[in-house]
Every structure is written in C-alpha cells, then in structure tokens.
Coordinates of N, CA and C in Angstrom, one line a residue:
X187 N 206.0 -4.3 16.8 CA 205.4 -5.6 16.6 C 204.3 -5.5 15.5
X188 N 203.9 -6.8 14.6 CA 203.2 -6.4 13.6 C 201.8 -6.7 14.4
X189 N 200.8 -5.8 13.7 CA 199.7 -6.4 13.9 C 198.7 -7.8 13.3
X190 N 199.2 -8.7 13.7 CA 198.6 -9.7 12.9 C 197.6 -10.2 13.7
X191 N 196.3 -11.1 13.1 CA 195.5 -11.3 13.8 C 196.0 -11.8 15.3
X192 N 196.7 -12.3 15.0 CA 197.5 -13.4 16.3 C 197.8 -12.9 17.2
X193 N 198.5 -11.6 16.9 CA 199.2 -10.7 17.9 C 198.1 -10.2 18.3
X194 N 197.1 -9.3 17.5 CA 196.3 -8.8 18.3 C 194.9 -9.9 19.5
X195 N 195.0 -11.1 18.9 CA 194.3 -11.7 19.5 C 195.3 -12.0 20.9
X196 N 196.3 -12.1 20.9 CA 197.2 -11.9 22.0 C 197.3 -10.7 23.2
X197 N 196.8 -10.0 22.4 CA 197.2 -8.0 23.2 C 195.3 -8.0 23.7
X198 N 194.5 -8.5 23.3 CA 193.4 -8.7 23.5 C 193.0 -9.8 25.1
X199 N 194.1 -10.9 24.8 CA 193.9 -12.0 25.8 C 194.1 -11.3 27.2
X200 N 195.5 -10.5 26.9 CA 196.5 -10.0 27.7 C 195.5 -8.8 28.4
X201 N 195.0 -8.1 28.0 CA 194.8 -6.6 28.0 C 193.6 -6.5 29.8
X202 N 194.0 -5.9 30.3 CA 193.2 -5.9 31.6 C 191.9 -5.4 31.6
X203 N 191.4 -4.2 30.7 CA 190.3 -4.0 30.4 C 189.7 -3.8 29.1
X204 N 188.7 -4.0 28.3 CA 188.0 -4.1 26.7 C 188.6 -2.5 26.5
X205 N 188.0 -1.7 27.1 CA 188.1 -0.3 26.7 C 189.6 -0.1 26.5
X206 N 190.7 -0.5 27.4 CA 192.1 0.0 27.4 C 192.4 -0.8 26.0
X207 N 191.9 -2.1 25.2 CA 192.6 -2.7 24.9 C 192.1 -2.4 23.1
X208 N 190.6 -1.5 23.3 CA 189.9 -0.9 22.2 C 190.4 0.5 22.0
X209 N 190.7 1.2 23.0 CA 191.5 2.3 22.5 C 192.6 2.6 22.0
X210 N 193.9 1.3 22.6 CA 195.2 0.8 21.8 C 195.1 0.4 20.3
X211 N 193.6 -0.3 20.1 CA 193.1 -0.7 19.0 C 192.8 0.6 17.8
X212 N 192.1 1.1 18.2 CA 192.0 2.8 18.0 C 193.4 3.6 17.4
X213 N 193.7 3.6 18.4 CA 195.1 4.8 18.6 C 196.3 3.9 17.4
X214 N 196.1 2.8 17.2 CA 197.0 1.7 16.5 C 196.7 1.9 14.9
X215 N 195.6 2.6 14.4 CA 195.2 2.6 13.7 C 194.7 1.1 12.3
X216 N 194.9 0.4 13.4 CA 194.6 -1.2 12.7 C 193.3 -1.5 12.8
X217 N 192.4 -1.0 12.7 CA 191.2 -1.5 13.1 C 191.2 -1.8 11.7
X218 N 190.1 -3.0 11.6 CA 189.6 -3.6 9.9 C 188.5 -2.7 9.4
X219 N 188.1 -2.0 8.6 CA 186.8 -1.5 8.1 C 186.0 -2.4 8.3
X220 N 185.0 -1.8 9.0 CA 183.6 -2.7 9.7 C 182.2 -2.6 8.3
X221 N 182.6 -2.0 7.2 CA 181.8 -2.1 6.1 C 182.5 -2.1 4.6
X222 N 181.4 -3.1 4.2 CA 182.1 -3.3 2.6 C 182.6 -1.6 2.1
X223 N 181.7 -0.7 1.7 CA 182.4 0.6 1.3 C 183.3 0.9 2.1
X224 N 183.7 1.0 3.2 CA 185.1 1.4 3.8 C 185.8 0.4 3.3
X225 N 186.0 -0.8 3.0 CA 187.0 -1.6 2.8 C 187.3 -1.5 1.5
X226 N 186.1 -1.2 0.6 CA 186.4 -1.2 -1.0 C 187.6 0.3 -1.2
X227 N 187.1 1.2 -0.3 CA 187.7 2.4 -0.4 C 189.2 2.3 -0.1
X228 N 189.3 1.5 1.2 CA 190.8 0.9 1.6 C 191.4 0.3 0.4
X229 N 190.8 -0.6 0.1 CA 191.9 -1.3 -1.4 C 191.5 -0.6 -2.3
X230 N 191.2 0.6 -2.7 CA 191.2 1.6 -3.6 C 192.7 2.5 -3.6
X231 N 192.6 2.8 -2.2 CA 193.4 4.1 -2.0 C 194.5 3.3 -2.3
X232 N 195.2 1.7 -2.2 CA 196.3 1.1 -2.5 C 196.5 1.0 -3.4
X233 N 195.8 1.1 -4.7 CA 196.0 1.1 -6.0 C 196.5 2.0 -7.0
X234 N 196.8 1.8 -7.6 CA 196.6 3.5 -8.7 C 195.8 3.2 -9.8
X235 N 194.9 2.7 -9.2 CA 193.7 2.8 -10.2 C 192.0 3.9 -9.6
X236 N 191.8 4.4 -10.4 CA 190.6 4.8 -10.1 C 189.2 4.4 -10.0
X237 N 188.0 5.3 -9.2 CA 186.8 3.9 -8.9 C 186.2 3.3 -10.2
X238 N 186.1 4.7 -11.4 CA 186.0 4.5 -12.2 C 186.4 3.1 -13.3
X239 N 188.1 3.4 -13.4 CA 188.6 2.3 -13.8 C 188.2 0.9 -13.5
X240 N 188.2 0.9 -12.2 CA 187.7 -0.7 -10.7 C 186.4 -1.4 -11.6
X241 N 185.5 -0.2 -11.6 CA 183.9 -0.7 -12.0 C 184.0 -0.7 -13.3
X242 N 185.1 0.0 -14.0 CA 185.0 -0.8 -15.6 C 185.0 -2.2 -16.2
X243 N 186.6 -2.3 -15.2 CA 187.3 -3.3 -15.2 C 186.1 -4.7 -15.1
X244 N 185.6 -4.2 -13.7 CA 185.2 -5.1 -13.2 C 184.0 -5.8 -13.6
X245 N 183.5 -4.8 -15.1 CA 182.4 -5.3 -16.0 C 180.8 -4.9 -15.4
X246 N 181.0 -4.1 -13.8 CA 179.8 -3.6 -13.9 C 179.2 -2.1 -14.1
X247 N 177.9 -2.4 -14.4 CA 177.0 -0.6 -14.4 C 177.9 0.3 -13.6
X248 N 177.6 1.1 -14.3 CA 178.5 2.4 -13.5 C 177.9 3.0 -12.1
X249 N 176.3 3.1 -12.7 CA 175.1 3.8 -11.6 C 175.8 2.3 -10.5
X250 N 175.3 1.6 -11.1 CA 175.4 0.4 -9.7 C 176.9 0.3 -9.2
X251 N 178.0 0.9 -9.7 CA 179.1 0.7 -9.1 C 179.5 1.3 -8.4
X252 N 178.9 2.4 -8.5 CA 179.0 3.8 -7.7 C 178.4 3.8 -6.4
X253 N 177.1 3.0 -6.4 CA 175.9 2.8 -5.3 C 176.8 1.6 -3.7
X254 N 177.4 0.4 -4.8 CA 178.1 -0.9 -4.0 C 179.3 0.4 -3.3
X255 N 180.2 1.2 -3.6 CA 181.2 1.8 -2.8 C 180.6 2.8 -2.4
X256 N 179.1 3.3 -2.2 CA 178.7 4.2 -1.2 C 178.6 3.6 -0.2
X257 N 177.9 2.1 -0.5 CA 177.2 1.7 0.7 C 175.8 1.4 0.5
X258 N 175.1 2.3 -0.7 CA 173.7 1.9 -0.9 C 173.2 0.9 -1.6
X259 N 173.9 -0.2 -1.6 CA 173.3 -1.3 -2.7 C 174.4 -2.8 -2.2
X260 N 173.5 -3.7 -2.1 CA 174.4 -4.7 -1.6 C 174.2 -5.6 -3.3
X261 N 175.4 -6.4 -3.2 CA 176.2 -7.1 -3.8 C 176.4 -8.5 -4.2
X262 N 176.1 -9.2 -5.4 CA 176.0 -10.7 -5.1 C 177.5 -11.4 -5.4
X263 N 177.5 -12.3 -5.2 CA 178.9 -12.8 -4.6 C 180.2 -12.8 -6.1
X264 N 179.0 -13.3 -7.2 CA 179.9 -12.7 -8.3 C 179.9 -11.4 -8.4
X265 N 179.6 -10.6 -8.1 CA 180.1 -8.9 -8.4 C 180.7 -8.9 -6.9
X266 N 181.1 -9.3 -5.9 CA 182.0 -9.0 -5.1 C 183.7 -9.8 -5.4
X267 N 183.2 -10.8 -6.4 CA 184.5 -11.5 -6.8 C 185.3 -10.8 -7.9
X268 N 184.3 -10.0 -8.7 CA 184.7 -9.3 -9.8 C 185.2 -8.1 -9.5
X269 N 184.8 -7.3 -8.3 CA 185.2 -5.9 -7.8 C 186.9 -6.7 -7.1
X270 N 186.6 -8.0 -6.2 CA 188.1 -8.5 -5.8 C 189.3 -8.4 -7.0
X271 N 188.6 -9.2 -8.1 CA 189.7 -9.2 -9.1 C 189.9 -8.1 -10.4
X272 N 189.0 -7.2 -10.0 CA 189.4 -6.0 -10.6 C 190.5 -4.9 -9.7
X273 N 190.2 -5.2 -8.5 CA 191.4 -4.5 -7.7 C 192.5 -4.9 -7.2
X274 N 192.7 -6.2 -7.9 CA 193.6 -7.2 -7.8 C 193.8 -7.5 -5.9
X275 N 192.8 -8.1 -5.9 CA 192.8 -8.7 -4.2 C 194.1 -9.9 -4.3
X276 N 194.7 -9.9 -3.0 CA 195.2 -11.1 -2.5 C 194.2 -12.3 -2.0
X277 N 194.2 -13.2 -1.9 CA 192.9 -14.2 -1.4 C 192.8 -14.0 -0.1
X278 N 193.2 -13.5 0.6 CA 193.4 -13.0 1.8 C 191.7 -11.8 2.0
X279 N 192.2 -10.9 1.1 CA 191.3 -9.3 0.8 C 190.2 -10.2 0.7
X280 N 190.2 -11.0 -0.9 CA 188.7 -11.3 -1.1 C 187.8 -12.0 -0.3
X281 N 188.7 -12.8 0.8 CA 187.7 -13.6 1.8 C 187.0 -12.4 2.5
X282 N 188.0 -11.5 3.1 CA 187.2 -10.3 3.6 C 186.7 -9.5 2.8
X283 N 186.6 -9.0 2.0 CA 185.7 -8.5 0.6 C 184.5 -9.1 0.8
X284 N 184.4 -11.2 0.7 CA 183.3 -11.8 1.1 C 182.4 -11.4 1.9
X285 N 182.9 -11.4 2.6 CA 182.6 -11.7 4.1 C 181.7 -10.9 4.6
X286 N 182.2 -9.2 4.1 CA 181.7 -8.1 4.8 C 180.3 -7.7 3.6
X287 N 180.4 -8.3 2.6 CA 179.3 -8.4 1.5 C 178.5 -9.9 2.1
X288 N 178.4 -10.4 2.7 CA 178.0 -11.3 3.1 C 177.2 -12.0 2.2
X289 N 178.4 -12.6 1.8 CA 178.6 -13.8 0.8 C 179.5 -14.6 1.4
X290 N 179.5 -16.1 0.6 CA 180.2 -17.1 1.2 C 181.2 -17.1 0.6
X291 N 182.4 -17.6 1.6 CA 184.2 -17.7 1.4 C 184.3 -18.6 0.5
X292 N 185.1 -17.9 -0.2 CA 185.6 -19.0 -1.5 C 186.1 -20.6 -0.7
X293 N 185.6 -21.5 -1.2 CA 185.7 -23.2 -0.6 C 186.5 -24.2 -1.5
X294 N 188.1 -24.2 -1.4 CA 188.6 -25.1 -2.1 C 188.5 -25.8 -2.5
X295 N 187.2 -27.0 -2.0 CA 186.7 -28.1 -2.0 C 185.4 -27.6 -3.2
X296 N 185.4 -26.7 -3.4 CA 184.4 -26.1 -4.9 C 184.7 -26.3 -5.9
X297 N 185.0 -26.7 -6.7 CA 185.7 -26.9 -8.2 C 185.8 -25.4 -8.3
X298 N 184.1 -24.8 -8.8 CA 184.1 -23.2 -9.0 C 185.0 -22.4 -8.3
X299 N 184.8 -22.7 -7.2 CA 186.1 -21.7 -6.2 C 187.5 -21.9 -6.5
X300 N 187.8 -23.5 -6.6 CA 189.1 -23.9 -6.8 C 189.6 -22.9 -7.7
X301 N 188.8 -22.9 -9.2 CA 189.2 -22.1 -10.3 C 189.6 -20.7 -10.3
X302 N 188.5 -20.3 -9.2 CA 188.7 -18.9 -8.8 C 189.9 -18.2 -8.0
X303 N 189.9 -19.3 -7.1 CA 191.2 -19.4 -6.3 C 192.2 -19.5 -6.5
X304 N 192.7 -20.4 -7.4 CA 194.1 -20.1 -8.3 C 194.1 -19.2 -9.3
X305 N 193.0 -18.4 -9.9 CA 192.9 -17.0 -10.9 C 193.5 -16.2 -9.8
X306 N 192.8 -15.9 -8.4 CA 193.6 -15.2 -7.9 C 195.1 -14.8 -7.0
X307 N 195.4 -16.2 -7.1 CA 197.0 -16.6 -6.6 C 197.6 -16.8 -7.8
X308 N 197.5 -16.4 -8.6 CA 198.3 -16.1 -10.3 C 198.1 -15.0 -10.6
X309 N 196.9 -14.2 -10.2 CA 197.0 -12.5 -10.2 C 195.9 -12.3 -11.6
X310 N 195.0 -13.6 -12.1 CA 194.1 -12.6 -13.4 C 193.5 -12.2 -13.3
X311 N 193.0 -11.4 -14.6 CA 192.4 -10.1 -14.5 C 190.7 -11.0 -14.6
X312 N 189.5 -10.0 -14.7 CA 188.3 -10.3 -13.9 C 188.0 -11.6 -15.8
X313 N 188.4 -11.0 -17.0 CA 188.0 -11.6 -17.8 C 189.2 -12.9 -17.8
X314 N 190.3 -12.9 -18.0 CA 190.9 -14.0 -17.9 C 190.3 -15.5 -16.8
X315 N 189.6 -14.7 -15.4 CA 189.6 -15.5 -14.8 C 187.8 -16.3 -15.4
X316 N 187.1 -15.1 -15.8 CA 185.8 -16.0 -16.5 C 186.3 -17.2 -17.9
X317 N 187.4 -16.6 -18.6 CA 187.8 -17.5 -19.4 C 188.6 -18.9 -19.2
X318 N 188.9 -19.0 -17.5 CA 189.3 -20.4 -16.9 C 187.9 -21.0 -16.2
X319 N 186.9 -20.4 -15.8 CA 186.2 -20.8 -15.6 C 185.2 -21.4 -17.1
X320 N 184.8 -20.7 -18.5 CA 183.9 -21.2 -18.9 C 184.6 -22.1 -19.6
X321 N 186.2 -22.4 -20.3 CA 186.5 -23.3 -20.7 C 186.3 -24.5 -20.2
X322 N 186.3 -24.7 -18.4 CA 185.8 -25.9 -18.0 C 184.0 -25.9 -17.6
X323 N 183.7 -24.9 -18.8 CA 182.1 -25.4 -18.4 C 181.3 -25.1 -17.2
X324 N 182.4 -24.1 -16.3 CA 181.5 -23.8 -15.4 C 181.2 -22.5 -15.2
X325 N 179.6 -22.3 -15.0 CA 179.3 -20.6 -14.7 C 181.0 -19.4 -14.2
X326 N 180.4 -18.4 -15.4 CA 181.2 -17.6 -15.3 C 180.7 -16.7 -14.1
X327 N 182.0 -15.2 -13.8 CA 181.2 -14.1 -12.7 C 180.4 -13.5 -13.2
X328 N 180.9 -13.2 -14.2 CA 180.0 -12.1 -15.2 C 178.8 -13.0 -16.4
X329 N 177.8 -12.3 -16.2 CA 176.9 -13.2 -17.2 C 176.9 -12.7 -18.5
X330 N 178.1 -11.5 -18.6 CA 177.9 -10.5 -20.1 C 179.1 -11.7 -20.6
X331 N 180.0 -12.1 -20.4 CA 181.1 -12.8 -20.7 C 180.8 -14.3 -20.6

C-alpha cells in the first residue's frame, strides 16, 4: 500500500495505540524529515547534482549555503524558493521546503506566487523563473538578478 498522506492518516485513525502506530511509522521508513537540513539533504541525495552545484545554481554565498544545509542559518522565503528551484522541486517539495523554513506557502491567489507556481510546474531553472517574474515588473528571488 502506498504511503500517502491519506493512507497514513488512515493507519493512524485505525491504529489502537500512538506508540504501535509510531513505530510502524518508524520501521516504514516514511517518516517526513522534521528539519529543513534533513529535507534539503533528502532532495539532494535524489538528484545528481551536488551541494555545491545546488548553492551555485541557486545564486547563493557559498559560506551561507553551506550553513542553510547544516542547519545553522535560517532562510528567507526567496532563498528557500531559489534552493526549491535549483533542485528542481515538484510544487509539492517546495510547499514543504516552505514550510519547514518557515515561510509562507506559495498562494495562487498571489500574482507573485502565481508566477512562481507555474515556473515550477514547467520545471524553470532559478534564473529563467526571475526572468518571468521581472518582465511582469514584479520583485525578483534573487536581488543579484
């Protein structure tokens, strides 16, 4: 059975005790990474790209890029969009990418987001997507671009 939120919110409902139903959770190996550096590291290891590459791509400091995937440096919502679309997130990843950087979910109802949102359901890269954004005049991720 897959693990989808649904299922597991099901195996959860179902489950007769927290612990039995946390250890299945465990032993399942599905748990979500409960921190931005574990998660950045998760959609790392899926890539064949390196961290290196990630934080080039993604137009930021090296020192500082290195710090955001330790863990020691938190993140503003444009460099958590920029590290999404440097690792080529699904809109899926980057809500949780958001999330766990605690920043706000991209909002359809945003024009800015709109833009962002379809960069990432077309798959562009971190500069293509600043180049849909400033042609319609709206703040870019990057302020170097």
């Amino acid at each position: 059975m897959a693990h989808t939120t649904e299922n597991l919110m099901a195996r959860l409902e179902e489950a007769c005790t927290l612990d039995g139903y946390l250890a299945e959770l465990k032993a399942s190996g599905k748990q979500a990474p409960a921190t931005l550096s574990a998660y950045l590291d998760t959609l790392l290891a899926a890539q064949p790209l390196t961290r290196p590459e990630v934080i080039r791509e993604a137009g930021l400091n090296a020192t500082f890029g290195y710090q955001v995937f330790q863990g020691t440096r938190r993140i503003t919502r444009n460099n958590a969009l920029l590290l999404s679309r440097a690792l080529g997130c699904t809109l899926t990843q980057t809500q949780r990418l958001l999330a766990l950087a605690n920043q706000g979910r991209l909002a359809p109802q945003d024009p800015r987001d709109a833009v962002v949102i379809w960069c990432i359901r077309h798959g562009l890269s971190c500069q293509r997507t600043d180049e849909e954004l400033y042609r319609r005049g709206m703040g870019t991720l990057s302020p170097a671009r």
